[in-house]
XYZ file of C-alpha atoms in Angstrom:
406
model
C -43.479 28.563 -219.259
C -44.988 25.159 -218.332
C -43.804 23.375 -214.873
C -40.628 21.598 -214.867
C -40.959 17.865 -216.677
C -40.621 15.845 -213.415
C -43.064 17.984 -211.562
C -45.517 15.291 -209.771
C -43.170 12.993 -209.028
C -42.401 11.843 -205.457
C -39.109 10.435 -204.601
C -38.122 9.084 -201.030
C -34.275 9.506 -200.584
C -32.673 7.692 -197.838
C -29.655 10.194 -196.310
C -26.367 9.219 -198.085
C -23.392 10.674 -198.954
C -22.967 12.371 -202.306
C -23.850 10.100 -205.124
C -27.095 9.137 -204.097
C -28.144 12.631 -202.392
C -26.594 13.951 -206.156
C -29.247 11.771 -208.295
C -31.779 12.752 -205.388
C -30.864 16.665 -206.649
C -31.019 16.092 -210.719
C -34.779 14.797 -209.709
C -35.548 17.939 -207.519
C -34.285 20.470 -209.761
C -36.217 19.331 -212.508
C -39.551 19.554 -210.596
C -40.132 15.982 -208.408
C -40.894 16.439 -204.878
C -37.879 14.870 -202.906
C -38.234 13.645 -199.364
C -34.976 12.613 -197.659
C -35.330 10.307 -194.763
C -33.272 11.206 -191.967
C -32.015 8.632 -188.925
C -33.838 10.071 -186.238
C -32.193 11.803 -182.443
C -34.153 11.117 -179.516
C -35.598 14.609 -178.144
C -34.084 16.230 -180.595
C -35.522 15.745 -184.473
C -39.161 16.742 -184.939
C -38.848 18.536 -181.347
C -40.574 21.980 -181.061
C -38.011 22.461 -178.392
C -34.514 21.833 -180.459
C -33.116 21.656 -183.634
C -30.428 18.785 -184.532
C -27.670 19.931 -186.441
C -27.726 20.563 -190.222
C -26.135 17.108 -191.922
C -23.069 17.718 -194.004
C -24.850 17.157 -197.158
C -25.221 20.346 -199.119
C -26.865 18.688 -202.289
C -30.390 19.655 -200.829
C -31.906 22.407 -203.231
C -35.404 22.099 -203.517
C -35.857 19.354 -200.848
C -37.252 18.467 -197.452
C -36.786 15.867 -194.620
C -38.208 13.686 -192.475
C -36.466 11.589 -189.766
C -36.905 8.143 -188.669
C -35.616 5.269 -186.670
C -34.804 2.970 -188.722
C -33.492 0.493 -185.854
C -36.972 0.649 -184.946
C -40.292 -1.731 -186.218
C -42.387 1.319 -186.305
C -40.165 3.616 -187.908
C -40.114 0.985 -190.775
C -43.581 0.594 -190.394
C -44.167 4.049 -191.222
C -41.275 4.433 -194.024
C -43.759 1.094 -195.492
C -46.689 3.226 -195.415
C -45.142 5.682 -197.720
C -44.118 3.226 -200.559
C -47.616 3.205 -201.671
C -47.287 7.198 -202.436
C -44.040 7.321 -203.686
C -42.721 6.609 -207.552
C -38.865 6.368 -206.747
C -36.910 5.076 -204.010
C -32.682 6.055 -203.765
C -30.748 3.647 -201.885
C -27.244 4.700 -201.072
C -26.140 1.893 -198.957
C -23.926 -0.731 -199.148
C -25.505 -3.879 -200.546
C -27.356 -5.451 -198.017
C -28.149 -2.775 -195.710
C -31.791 -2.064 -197.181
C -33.010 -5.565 -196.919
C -31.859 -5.926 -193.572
C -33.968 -3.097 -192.686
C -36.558 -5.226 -194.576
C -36.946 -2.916 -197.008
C -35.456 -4.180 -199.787
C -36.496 -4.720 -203.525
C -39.251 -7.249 -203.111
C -40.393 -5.711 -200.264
C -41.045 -2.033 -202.266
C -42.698 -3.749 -205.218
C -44.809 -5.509 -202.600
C -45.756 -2.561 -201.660
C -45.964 -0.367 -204.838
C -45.407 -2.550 -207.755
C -44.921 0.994 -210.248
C -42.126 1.820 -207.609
C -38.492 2.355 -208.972
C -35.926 2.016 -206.854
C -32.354 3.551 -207.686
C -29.269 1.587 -206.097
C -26.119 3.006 -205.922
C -22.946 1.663 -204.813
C -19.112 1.715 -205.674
C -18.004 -1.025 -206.918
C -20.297 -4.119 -208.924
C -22.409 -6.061 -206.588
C -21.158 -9.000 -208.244
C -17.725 -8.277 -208.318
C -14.131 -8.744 -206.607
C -14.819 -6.155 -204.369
C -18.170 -6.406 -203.742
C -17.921 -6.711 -200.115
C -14.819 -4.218 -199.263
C -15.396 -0.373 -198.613
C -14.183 2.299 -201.054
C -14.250 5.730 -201.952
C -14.463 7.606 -205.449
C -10.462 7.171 -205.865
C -10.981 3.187 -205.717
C -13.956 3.039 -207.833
C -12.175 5.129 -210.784
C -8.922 3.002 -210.320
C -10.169 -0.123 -210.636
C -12.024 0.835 -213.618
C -9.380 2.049 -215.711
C -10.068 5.510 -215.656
C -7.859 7.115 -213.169
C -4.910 5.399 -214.915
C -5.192 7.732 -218.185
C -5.466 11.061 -215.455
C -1.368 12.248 -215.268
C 1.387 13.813 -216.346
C 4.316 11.772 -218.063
C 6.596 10.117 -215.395
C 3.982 10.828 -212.427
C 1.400 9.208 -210.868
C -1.896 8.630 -211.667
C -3.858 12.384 -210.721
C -7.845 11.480 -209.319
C -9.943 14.414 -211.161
C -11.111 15.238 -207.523
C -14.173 12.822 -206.716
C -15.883 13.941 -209.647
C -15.986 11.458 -212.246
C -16.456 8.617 -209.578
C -19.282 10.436 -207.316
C -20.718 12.333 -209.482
C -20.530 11.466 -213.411
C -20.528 8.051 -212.952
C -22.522 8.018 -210.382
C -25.138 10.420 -209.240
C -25.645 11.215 -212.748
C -25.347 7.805 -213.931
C -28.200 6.894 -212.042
C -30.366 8.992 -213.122
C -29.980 8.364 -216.242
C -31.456 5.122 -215.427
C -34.215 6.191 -213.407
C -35.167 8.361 -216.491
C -35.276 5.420 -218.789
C -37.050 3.273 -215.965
C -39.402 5.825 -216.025
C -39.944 5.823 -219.907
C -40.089 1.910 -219.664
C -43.068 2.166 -216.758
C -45.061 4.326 -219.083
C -45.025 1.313 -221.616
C -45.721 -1.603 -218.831
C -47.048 0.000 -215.833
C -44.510 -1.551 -214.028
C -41.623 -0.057 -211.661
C -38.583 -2.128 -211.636
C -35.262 -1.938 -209.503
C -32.404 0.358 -211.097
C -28.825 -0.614 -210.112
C -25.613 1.489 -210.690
C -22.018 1.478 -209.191
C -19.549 4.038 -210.169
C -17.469 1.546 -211.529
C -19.221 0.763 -214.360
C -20.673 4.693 -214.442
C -16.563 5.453 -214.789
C -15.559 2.814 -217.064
C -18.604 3.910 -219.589
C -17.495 7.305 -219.264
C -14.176 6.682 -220.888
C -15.696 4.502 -223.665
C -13.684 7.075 -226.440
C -10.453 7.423 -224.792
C -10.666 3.762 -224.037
C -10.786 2.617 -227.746
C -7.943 5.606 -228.956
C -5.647 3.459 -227.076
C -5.845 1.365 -230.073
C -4.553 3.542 -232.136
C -1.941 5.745 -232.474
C -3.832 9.286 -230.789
C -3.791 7.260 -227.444
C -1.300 4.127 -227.631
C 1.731 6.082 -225.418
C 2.340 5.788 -221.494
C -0.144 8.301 -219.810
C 1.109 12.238 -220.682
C 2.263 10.519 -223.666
C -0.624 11.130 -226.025
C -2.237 14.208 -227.508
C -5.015 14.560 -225.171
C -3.380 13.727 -221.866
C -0.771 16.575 -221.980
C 1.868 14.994 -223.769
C 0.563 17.675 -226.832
C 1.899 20.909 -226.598
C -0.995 22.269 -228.559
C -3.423 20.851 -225.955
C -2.403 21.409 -222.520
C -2.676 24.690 -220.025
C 0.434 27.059 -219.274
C 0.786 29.550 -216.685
C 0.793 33.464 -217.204
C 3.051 36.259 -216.194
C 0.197 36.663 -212.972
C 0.266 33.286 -212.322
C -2.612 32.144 -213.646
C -3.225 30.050 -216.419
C -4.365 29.332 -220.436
C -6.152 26.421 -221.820
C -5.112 25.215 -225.590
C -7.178 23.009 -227.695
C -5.557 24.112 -231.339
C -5.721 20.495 -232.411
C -7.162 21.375 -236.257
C -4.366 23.178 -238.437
C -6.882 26.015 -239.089
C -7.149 26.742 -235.198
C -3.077 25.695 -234.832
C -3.057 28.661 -237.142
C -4.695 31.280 -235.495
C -2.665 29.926 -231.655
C 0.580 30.858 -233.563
C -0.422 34.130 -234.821
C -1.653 35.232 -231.416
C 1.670 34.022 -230.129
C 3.855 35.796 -232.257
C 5.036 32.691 -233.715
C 3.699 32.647 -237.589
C 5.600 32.168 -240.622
C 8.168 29.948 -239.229
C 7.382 26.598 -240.524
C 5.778 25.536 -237.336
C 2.759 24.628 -239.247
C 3.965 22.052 -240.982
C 6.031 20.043 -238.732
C 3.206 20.355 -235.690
C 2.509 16.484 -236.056
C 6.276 15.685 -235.365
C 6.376 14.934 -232.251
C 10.315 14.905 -231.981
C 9.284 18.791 -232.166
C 7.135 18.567 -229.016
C 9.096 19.103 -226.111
C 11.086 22.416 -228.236
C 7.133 23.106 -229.053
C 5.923 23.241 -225.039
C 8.966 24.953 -223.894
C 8.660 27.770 -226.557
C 4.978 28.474 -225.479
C 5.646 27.942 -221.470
C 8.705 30.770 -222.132
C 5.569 32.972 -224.207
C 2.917 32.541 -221.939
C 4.775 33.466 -219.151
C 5.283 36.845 -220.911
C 2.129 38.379 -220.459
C -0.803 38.398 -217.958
C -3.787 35.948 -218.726
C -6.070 39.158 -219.338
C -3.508 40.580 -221.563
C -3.807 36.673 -223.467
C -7.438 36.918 -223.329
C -7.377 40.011 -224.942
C -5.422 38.232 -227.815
C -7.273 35.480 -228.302
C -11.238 36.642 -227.116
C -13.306 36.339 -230.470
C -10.889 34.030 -232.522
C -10.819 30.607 -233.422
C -7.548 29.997 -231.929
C -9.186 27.347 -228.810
C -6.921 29.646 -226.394
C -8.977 30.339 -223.355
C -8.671 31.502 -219.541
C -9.084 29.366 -217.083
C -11.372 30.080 -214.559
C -11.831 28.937 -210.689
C -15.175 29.088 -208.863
C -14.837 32.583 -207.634
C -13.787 34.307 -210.068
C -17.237 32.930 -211.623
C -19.407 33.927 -208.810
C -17.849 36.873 -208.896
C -18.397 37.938 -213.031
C -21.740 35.886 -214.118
C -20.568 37.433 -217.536
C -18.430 34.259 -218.076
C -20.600 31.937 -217.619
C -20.888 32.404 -214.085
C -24.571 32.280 -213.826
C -24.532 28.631 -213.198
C -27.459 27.034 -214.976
C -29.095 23.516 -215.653
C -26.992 20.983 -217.128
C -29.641 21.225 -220.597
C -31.902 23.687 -221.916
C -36.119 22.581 -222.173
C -37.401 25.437 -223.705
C -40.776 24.328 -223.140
C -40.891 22.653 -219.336
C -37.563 24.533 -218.144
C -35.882 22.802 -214.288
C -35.973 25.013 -211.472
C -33.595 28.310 -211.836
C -30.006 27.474 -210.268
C -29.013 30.825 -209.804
C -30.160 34.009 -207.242
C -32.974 35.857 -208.049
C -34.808 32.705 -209.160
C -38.299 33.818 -208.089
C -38.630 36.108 -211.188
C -39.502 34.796 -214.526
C -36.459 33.222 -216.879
C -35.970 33.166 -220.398
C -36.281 29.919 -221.674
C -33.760 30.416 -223.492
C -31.461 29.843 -220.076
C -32.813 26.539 -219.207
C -34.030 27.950 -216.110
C -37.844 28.248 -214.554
C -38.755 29.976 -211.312
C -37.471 28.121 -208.156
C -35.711 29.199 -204.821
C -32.874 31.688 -204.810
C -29.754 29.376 -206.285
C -27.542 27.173 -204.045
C -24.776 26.888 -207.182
C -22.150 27.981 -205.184
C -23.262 27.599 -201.320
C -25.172 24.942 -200.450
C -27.562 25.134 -197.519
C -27.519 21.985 -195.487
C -30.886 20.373 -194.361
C -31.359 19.324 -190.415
C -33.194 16.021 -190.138
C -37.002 16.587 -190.256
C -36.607 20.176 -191.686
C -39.823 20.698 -193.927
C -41.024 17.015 -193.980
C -43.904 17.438 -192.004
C -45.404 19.876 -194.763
C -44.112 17.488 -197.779
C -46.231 15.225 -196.476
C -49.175 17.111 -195.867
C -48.646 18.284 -199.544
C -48.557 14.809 -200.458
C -51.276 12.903 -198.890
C -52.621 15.611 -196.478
C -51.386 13.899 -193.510
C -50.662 15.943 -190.197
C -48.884 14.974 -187.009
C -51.486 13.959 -184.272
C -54.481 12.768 -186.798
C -51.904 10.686 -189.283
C -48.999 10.336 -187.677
C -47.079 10.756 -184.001
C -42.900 11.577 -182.782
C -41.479 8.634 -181.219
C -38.062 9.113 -180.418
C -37.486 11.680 -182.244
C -38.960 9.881 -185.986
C -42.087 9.593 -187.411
C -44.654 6.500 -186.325
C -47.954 5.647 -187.777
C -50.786 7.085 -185.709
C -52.424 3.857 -184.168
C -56.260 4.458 -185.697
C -54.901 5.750 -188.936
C -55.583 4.439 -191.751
C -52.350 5.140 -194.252
């Protein structure tokens, strides 16, 4: 297998929470070198006589840190002397918090004009709430897309922080350093790459967006076929209390879901699209479902088109990597493969997984990084440079050595 497609590529990630340090982990796993640049603790980071505290950030796989003081002229100095070396940039800040470091755009492209630099923030930085603070729930609300997450008559339900954070925006943004990638191999030019998990959000419901112009989606939220106003596409709970997903939606699969329930040959087929019959519909299959154990359903429905699956949490997948628990990359490259996901990484994959060698899998514990853990060997890896000749500790970051020449 050749080396993962991003292997080469050096990435300086300024310590964020999740969106940014998420985007900072897509890049690592598919082979660029990612260098996360801690704040720095007096006497305690880069100290060979104490060890800071791990961060809470658990979306490290495959990287290393450095820490500096950013309050600090030569702790800028030295992040400066970096640029040069580096190919992307991720700022997680607010707007406004990397130039008044003095190390915003202009500054970078100074520096390194093939430099990209990946923004993230919440909401637009030309928009109404530009200059107030926020959290995933805010981003997908004032988007549009929480509103469509709910049952009838309740609230609006936030999917967790994962379509803000994550989809639309660790994800979303790198998507766009991939493209301003593709675009510097036809100028030679970086450029500054700017998401917000507004827009990332809003994007993201693009289809369900437009089906509330027609009929599939035009009902109050829970209303509509698929927000779980459908009988035939919504989860019900099992005898054991746990639960079935259905997705019959085609008649053929419809079909098959009544068979397995017992129900065929009464007609049900053909008045399914009445949705007068709905609510007699859902309370029929909560009353079935509730009949038998979800392994006793899967047994029913394993190997048929009927779209009647278990669902499963995150331990019972760690637990049986037979379904699908042997979390993998998001695509398959079956020629340049990103690093292996999953334990026992260090032996060699089938391509067919998606997944290359790499360290034993973090899918389903994270190891937090302390500031400065591994940093000093990235960038020896990198440029060669070693404390004492290249650089020196100066309360607790990284300076510029005063004779070197960086």
């Amino acid at each position: 297998m050749n080396s993962p497609p991003l292997t080469g590529l050096r990435v300086l990630e300024f310590a964020g929470l999740a969106p940014g340090p998420f985007a900072g982990l897509l890049l690592a796993d598919n082979g660029a070198s990612v260098l996360r640049i801690d704040r720095s603790i007096p006497h305690v980071t880069h100290s060979a006589s104490a060890t800071p505290l791990p961060t809470s950030d658990l979306l490290t796989r495959h990287k290393s840190s450095i820490a500096a003081d950013l309050k600090s002229p030569s702790g800028i100095d030295f992040i400066k002397s970096l640029i040069p070396h580096t190919d992307i940039v991720i700022d997680p800040f607010r707007p406004g918090v990397l130039e008044k470091l003095e190390l915003g755009p202009d500054v970078i492209l100074a520096l390194n004009p093939k430099a990209i630099i990946g923004r993230m923030t919440g909401f637009r930085r030309d928009g109404k709430y530009k200059d107030m603070a926020g959290h995933d729930i805010n981003y997908i609300a004032v988007s549009g897309a929480l509103s469509i997450f709910g049952r009838k008559g309740e609230k609006p339900l936030p999917p967790a922080n994962v379509l803000g954070d994550f989809a639309g925006g660790g994800a979303t943004l790198f998507q766009g350093i991939l493209l301003a990638l593709i675009a510097r191999e036809k100028s030679g030019k970086g450029q500054v790459v700017e998401a917000n998990m507004v827009d990332g959000s809003a994007y993201l419901i693009t289809f369900p967006r437009m089906l509330t112009k027609t009929l599939l989606w035009s009902r109050p939220r829970g209303e509509n076929t698929l927000d779980s106003g459908c009988p035939y596409y919504d989860t019900y709970e099992t005898k054991d209390g746990k639960y079935m997903a259905v997705g019959a939606l085609e008649p053929q699969f419809f079909t098959l879901l009544l068979k397995g329930l017992g129900l065929g040959g009464k007609g049900i087929e053909e008045t399914r699209e009445d949705r007068n019959t709905w609510p007699a519909m859902k309370e029929s299959f909560t009353e079935i479902f509730l009949s038998k154990t979800r392994s006793e359903w899967e047994q029913i429905f394993d190997k048929t088109d009927a779209c009647c699956t278990p669902v499963l949490d995150n331990i019972e997948l760690e637990q049986d990597p037979n379904r699908e628990g042997d979390q993998r990359p998001a695509v398959t490259l079956r020629e340049t493969p990103s690093l292996a996901l999953s334990p026992d990484s260090t032996s060699n994959r089938d391509p067919s997984t998606g997944q290359g060698t790499g360290v034993d899998g973090g899918s389903y514990t994270g190891t937090a990084l302390y500031p400065g853990q591994g940093g000093e060997d990235t960038l020896s890896q990198w440029l060669g440079w070693k404390r004492g000749k290249d650089f020196d500790i100066e309360n607790g970051g990284l300076v510029k050595k005063s004779n070197a020449k960086l």
